[in-house]
Amino acid sequence: MLTFFAILLLLATLMVFRVPIAFAMGIAGTAGLAAQLGMRPALAVLERTFFDTSASFILVAIPLFILMAELLTAGDVTRRAIIACQRWIGHVKGGLAIATVAASVILAALVGSSTASTAAMAASAFPEMRAHRYSDRLAAAVVSVGGTLAVVVPPSIVLVVYGVLTETSIGKLFIAGIVPGFLTAAGLALVIKIIAQTTDQAPKGDPFELKGALRQSVHVIPMVVLLLAVIGAIYGGLASPSEAAALGVMGSLIIVMLQRTLSFVQFGTSISRAIRATVMIVAIVACSAIFSNYLAFTRITHGMLEFVATTEMPRELIMAIIILVLLVMGMFMDQLAILSLAMPLAFPTAMAMGYDPVWFGIVVTKTVEIGLLTPPLGLNAYVAAAQTRVPLGTIFRGILPFLGMEIVVLVLLLSFPQITLFLPELMMSR
Amino acid sequence: MLETGLRKLEDILHIAGCLCLVLVAGLINLDILLRLFANRPVQVQFELTELFLMPALACLSLSRVFRDGGHLALELTPERMPGPFGAVVARLRLLLPALFFGAVTVMSGEFALDAILQGDVEYGVVDWPLGWAYAVVPLGCGVLVLRLLHDALRRREPADL
Amino acid sequence: AETLRLGDFQSTTHIVSVEGTTKWMAAVEEATGGEIGFEHFPSQQAAKSKAQLDAVNNGILDAALLGTPYHADVLPLNSVVALPGYYGSAAEGTQALQTMLEAGPLRDEFLAAGVTPVFGFVLPPYQVLAKTRLGMPADWASQDIRTSGSTQAMTARSLGGVGISIPGPEVYTAVERGRLDAVLFPLASVPGYKLNEVVSHISTNGSFGGYSFVMVIRSDLFDGLPADTQAKLVSLGAETAAHVAQAQDASVAGLIEEWKAEGIDTYSFSAEELAAVTEATGAVSTDWVERIDNDGAISVLETYSELTGN
Ligand code: NA
Ligand code: NA
């Protein structure tokens, strides 16, 4: 136990003194493994962690979706489309940020990974908000929080993994994610509206003018065609999400070539930036795997959840504790690592207390998704920071009011299971 | 001199990583199109992407991304702290990661070398030489170690100390 | 008393863990009076699927349940189990595997890798799940079939289909949306991926290859144990292997009844269809022997063929 706190202290110290987050987790994880297992096994963990983490076809979606967004942005497609949205609702205070939320929902229906969605929005929607004198703090936060919609709105890699780990119907999970996804989006819009009314972080845009709005909307067409093609490829059965991402890259390339808005240099820069974000994300995932590995060997998570499972407290209290544990884990770890560590104990516990497996899946997904927004490891904020160059501290401060909203939505989902369950029950009972 | 050579090396690996991404996008699209119009997939696409291209595009640019300040860090303390304490922190910030990635380089390097010498193959559409797939990890991490050591040990301008 | 760190890539809710790994660990702890205990790391917590064998070798773990297909680079002969057309039930395949793990080339491969096999068992043979009834090879022409690994891809190709690699979690949506026409899958794992929600036809008596699990302990550790403890580990392992095989066969029979009630066409190949399919997939075994390029391959295949009555 003493060693465990020493390792946590080491991790915190490294991060405070600006050692990159990935490196800090790798160092602390290796030190922990050495204390726990001995030097030789600890070093042996390093043999193949980076390879095993990166050699994954599912991960391909990350560089490809980032590249698609980079191409559309460099080729001026996203900006024109967002300006069109802005022409319609930008005259309202906070309208541009709300348009970003709407775009996040559409993107969420294409993307199963939160970081990929955040990266796309950070590359396209953020510069528009900045250009219209939105505060960096609000704009980067909206992009980070909007990105989390991707794992609740189907398709979602997290929901699929939950379904596989717990043998819960993935079909039902997907349908169940829709209403909580829209609820979150509505909550987001509400917080933006409040911030816009009470502060000057989200100023009014240009006054509304029908002719200009219609004319500008022409530029939305290629974007919509592309989104429909990518959605069509997935739902029409032509491609898996990773493959659809590749189609999206090709589609974006065709659009910007037809528009003649992309130079060869910009093409190279887009690829370079996509690689950059991918390297950063994979390094964090690989090093957090080393740290998760250390946590597994300490048996700390195991012991904590076992205690919860054997005590005689009321079930609501136990559920609250499970959620809290998941939230704390979310501060340090990757979503999929949390699922694989916690579900073997938390799922049977929840089932033993009589909770619905689909409902629990959505609640757990919502909970680990909040972890993407909290320091020290808040992957969405990191991705947004990498793309926008807004300091992390500023982003985390901007996220704070949205975090409050996320907690309110989570409490609503916990208190009223019907919010989650009525849609799958409606569709499955036919 | 040293700096120039290191930069060259980082840039070459970065370009290689970029080409891998172009190849991934191209191969997947070709696979989809051939499946659609000729009813035959590009059989090597999945294994080539998973075993070779993804690890390469994720690892080769590690050092270049570090050089550009692309690895994210918390920004709770000032970048340069005053006095001898600040100087020690500034060095340790680079030397500890150098030690860690040095260990990763040695361990993954031995692992790759063993696989190459033993001729380990993954039986797939073709017999994939696993050792060469593993080799991108020590390559990318090794150059990062050079970068970290170089930045840590280079003589500072008086103003920095 | 010795506590072994045991790695496992399966979750504790999977039938292989409930009726196999977990049962064996409990039986060993009881039979040895606590002399041998376990710290269990399921769901790839300690090491990824492909890294389990290395983890045992390096002392990160002491024991592990290996999925042999993940280690075909080091254990090529053990991939014989993946060939189509041999065992017809988990019980039959497990008996054959246990015999071959007692002595011979399959055992030697593990020993050469620094670990000792304690027991092994197989999944029930892979079946085909599809949106149409696949019988004679003509039905398989140009079908997009999800396969895992090169042997299965060859199997699909030998029947005229197209083998496609898709990550496990993406299979459900790929079938639902028509990206795949069919899937080669072990029936016991179908509920885990809910594939019964998206297919209409499931074969029940095919043999489209298999999958073996082998429990291993690091050899220097195993060799240092007292002889009677070793014997207990092995004999309890044999019991567990037989048990988990029967439990899987029974579970599959139950699943088939459930699916029938759901309106899915659970069908048997006719003798004529079975003969034609076996004839077509025979090429996969020939190719396997050539590809492994190891003197042992022919004799391993002969023994395996004999033990499974083919
Ligand atoms: Na989504
Ligand atoms: Na977090």
Coordinates of C-alpha atoms in Angstrom, one line a residue, chain A residues 36-37 40-42 44-45 47-48 52-53 57-58 155 157 160-161 163-172 174 234-243 289 292-293 296-299 302 340-342 344-345 347-348 428, chain C residues 5 11-15 38-52 54-55 57-61 70-71 73 164-174 176-180 188-189 191-194 197:
Chain A
Q36 CA 5.8 -5.3 -7.5
L37 CA 7.3 -8.0 -9.7
R40 CA 13.5 -8.2 -14.9
P41 CA 9.7 -8.8 -15.3
A42 CA 9.1 -5.1 -15.3
A44 CA 10.0 -7.5 -20.0
V45 CA 6.7 -5.7 -20.0
E47 CA 9.3 -5.6 -24.9
R48 CA 6.0 -5.5 -26.8
D52 CA 0.7 -4.7 -29.2
T53 CA -1.0 -1.3 -28.6
F57 CA -6.9 -2.3 -37.2
I58 CA -9.5 -0.5 -35.1
P155 CA -21.8 3.4 -33.5
I157 CA -16.6 1.1 -29.9
V160 CA -19.4 -2.9 -28.4
V161 CA -16.6 -3.8 -26.0
G163 CA -21.5 -5.8 -24.9
V164 CA -18.7 -8.3 -25.6
L165 CA -17.4 -8.3 -22.1
T166 CA -20.7 -8.7 -20.4
E167 CA -22.7 -10.7 -23.1
T168 CA -25.3 -7.9 -23.4
S169 CA -27.1 -7.3 -26.7
I170 CA -25.1 -4.8 -28.7
G171 CA -28.2 -4.1 -30.9
K172 CA -30.1 -3.0 -27.8
F174 CA -26.9 0.9 -29.7
I234 CA -21.5 1.9 -42.8
Y235 CA -25.3 1.5 -42.6
G236 CA -25.5 0.2 -46.2
G237 CA -23.0 -2.5 -45.4
L238 CA -20.2 -1.4 -47.6
A239 CA -17.7 -0.7 -44.9
S240 CA -16.7 -1.1 -41.3
P241 CA -16.2 2.2 -39.4
S242 CA -12.4 2.1 -40.0
E243 CA -13.0 1.5 -43.7
A289 CA -1.4 0.2 -20.7
S292 CA -2.9 -0.2 -16.0
N293 CA -0.8 -3.3 -16.0
A296 CA -3.7 -4.9 -12.2
F297 CA -0.8 -6.5 -10.3
T298 CA -1.4 -4.4 -7.2
R299 CA -4.9 -5.9 -7.0
H302 CA -9.8 -5.9 -7.4
S340 CA -11.7 -4.6 -18.9
L341 CA -10.5 -4.1 -15.3
A342 CA -13.8 -3.3 -13.6
P344 CA -15.6 -8.6 -14.4
L345 CA -16.5 -7.6 -10.8
F347 CA -21.1 -6.2 -13.8
P348 CA -22.0 -9.4 -11.8
M428 CA -37.6 -4.8 -29.6
Chain C
R5 CA 0.1 -15.5 -11.0
S11 CA -13.3 -12.8 -19.2
T12 CA -14.6 -14.6 -16.0
T13 CA -18.1 -14.7 -17.5
H14 CA -17.1 -16.9 -20.5
I15 CA -18.1 -20.5 -20.3
F38 CA -3.7 -18.6 -7.6
E39 CA -3.9 -14.9 -8.4
H40 CA -6.1 -14.8 -11.5
F41 CA -5.7 -12.0 -14.1
P42 CA -8.6 -12.5 -16.5
S43 CA -9.6 -10.3 -19.5
Q44 CA -6.0 -9.6 -20.6
Q45 CA -5.4 -7.6 -17.4
A46 CA -1.8 -8.9 -17.0
A47 CA -0.9 -9.3 -20.7
K48 CA -2.5 -9.0 -24.1
S49 CA -3.7 -12.3 -25.8
K50 CA -0.6 -12.5 -28.0
A51 CA 1.8 -11.6 -25.1
Q52 CA 0.6 -14.3 -22.6
D54 CA 6.1 -14.3 -23.4
A55 CA 4.8 -13.1 -20.0
N57 CA 8.6 -16.9 -20.0
N58 CA 9.7 -13.6 -18.5
G59 CA 8.3 -14.2 -15.0
I60 CA 5.6 -11.6 -15.4
L61 CA 3.2 -14.5 -14.9
Y70 CA -2.2 -16.4 -30.9
H71 CA 1.2 -18.1 -30.8
D73 CA 4.8 -18.2 -34.7
I164 CA -12.4 -11.4 -44.9
S165 CA -10.7 -10.3 -41.7
I166 CA -12.8 -8.1 -39.5
P167 CA -12.0 -7.4 -35.8
G168 CA -14.4 -9.4 -33.5
P169 CA -16.3 -6.4 -32.1
E170 CA -17.1 -5.2 -35.6
V171 CA -18.6 -8.5 -36.8
Y172 CA -22.1 -7.9 -35.5
T173 CA -22.6 -4.7 -37.4
A174 CA -20.8 -6.0 -40.4
E176 CA -26.3 -6.7 -39.7
R177 CA -25.5 -4.2 -42.5
G178 CA -24.7 -6.8 -45.2
R179 CA -20.9 -6.2 -45.3
L180 CA -20.6 -9.9 -44.6
A188 CA -20.5 -21.3 -27.8
S189 CA -19.3 -17.7 -28.5
P191 CA -24.3 -15.2 -27.6
G192 CA -21.3 -13.2 -26.5
Y193 CA -21.4 -11.4 -29.9
K194 CA -25.2 -11.7 -30.3
E197 CA -29.8 -11.5 -33.7

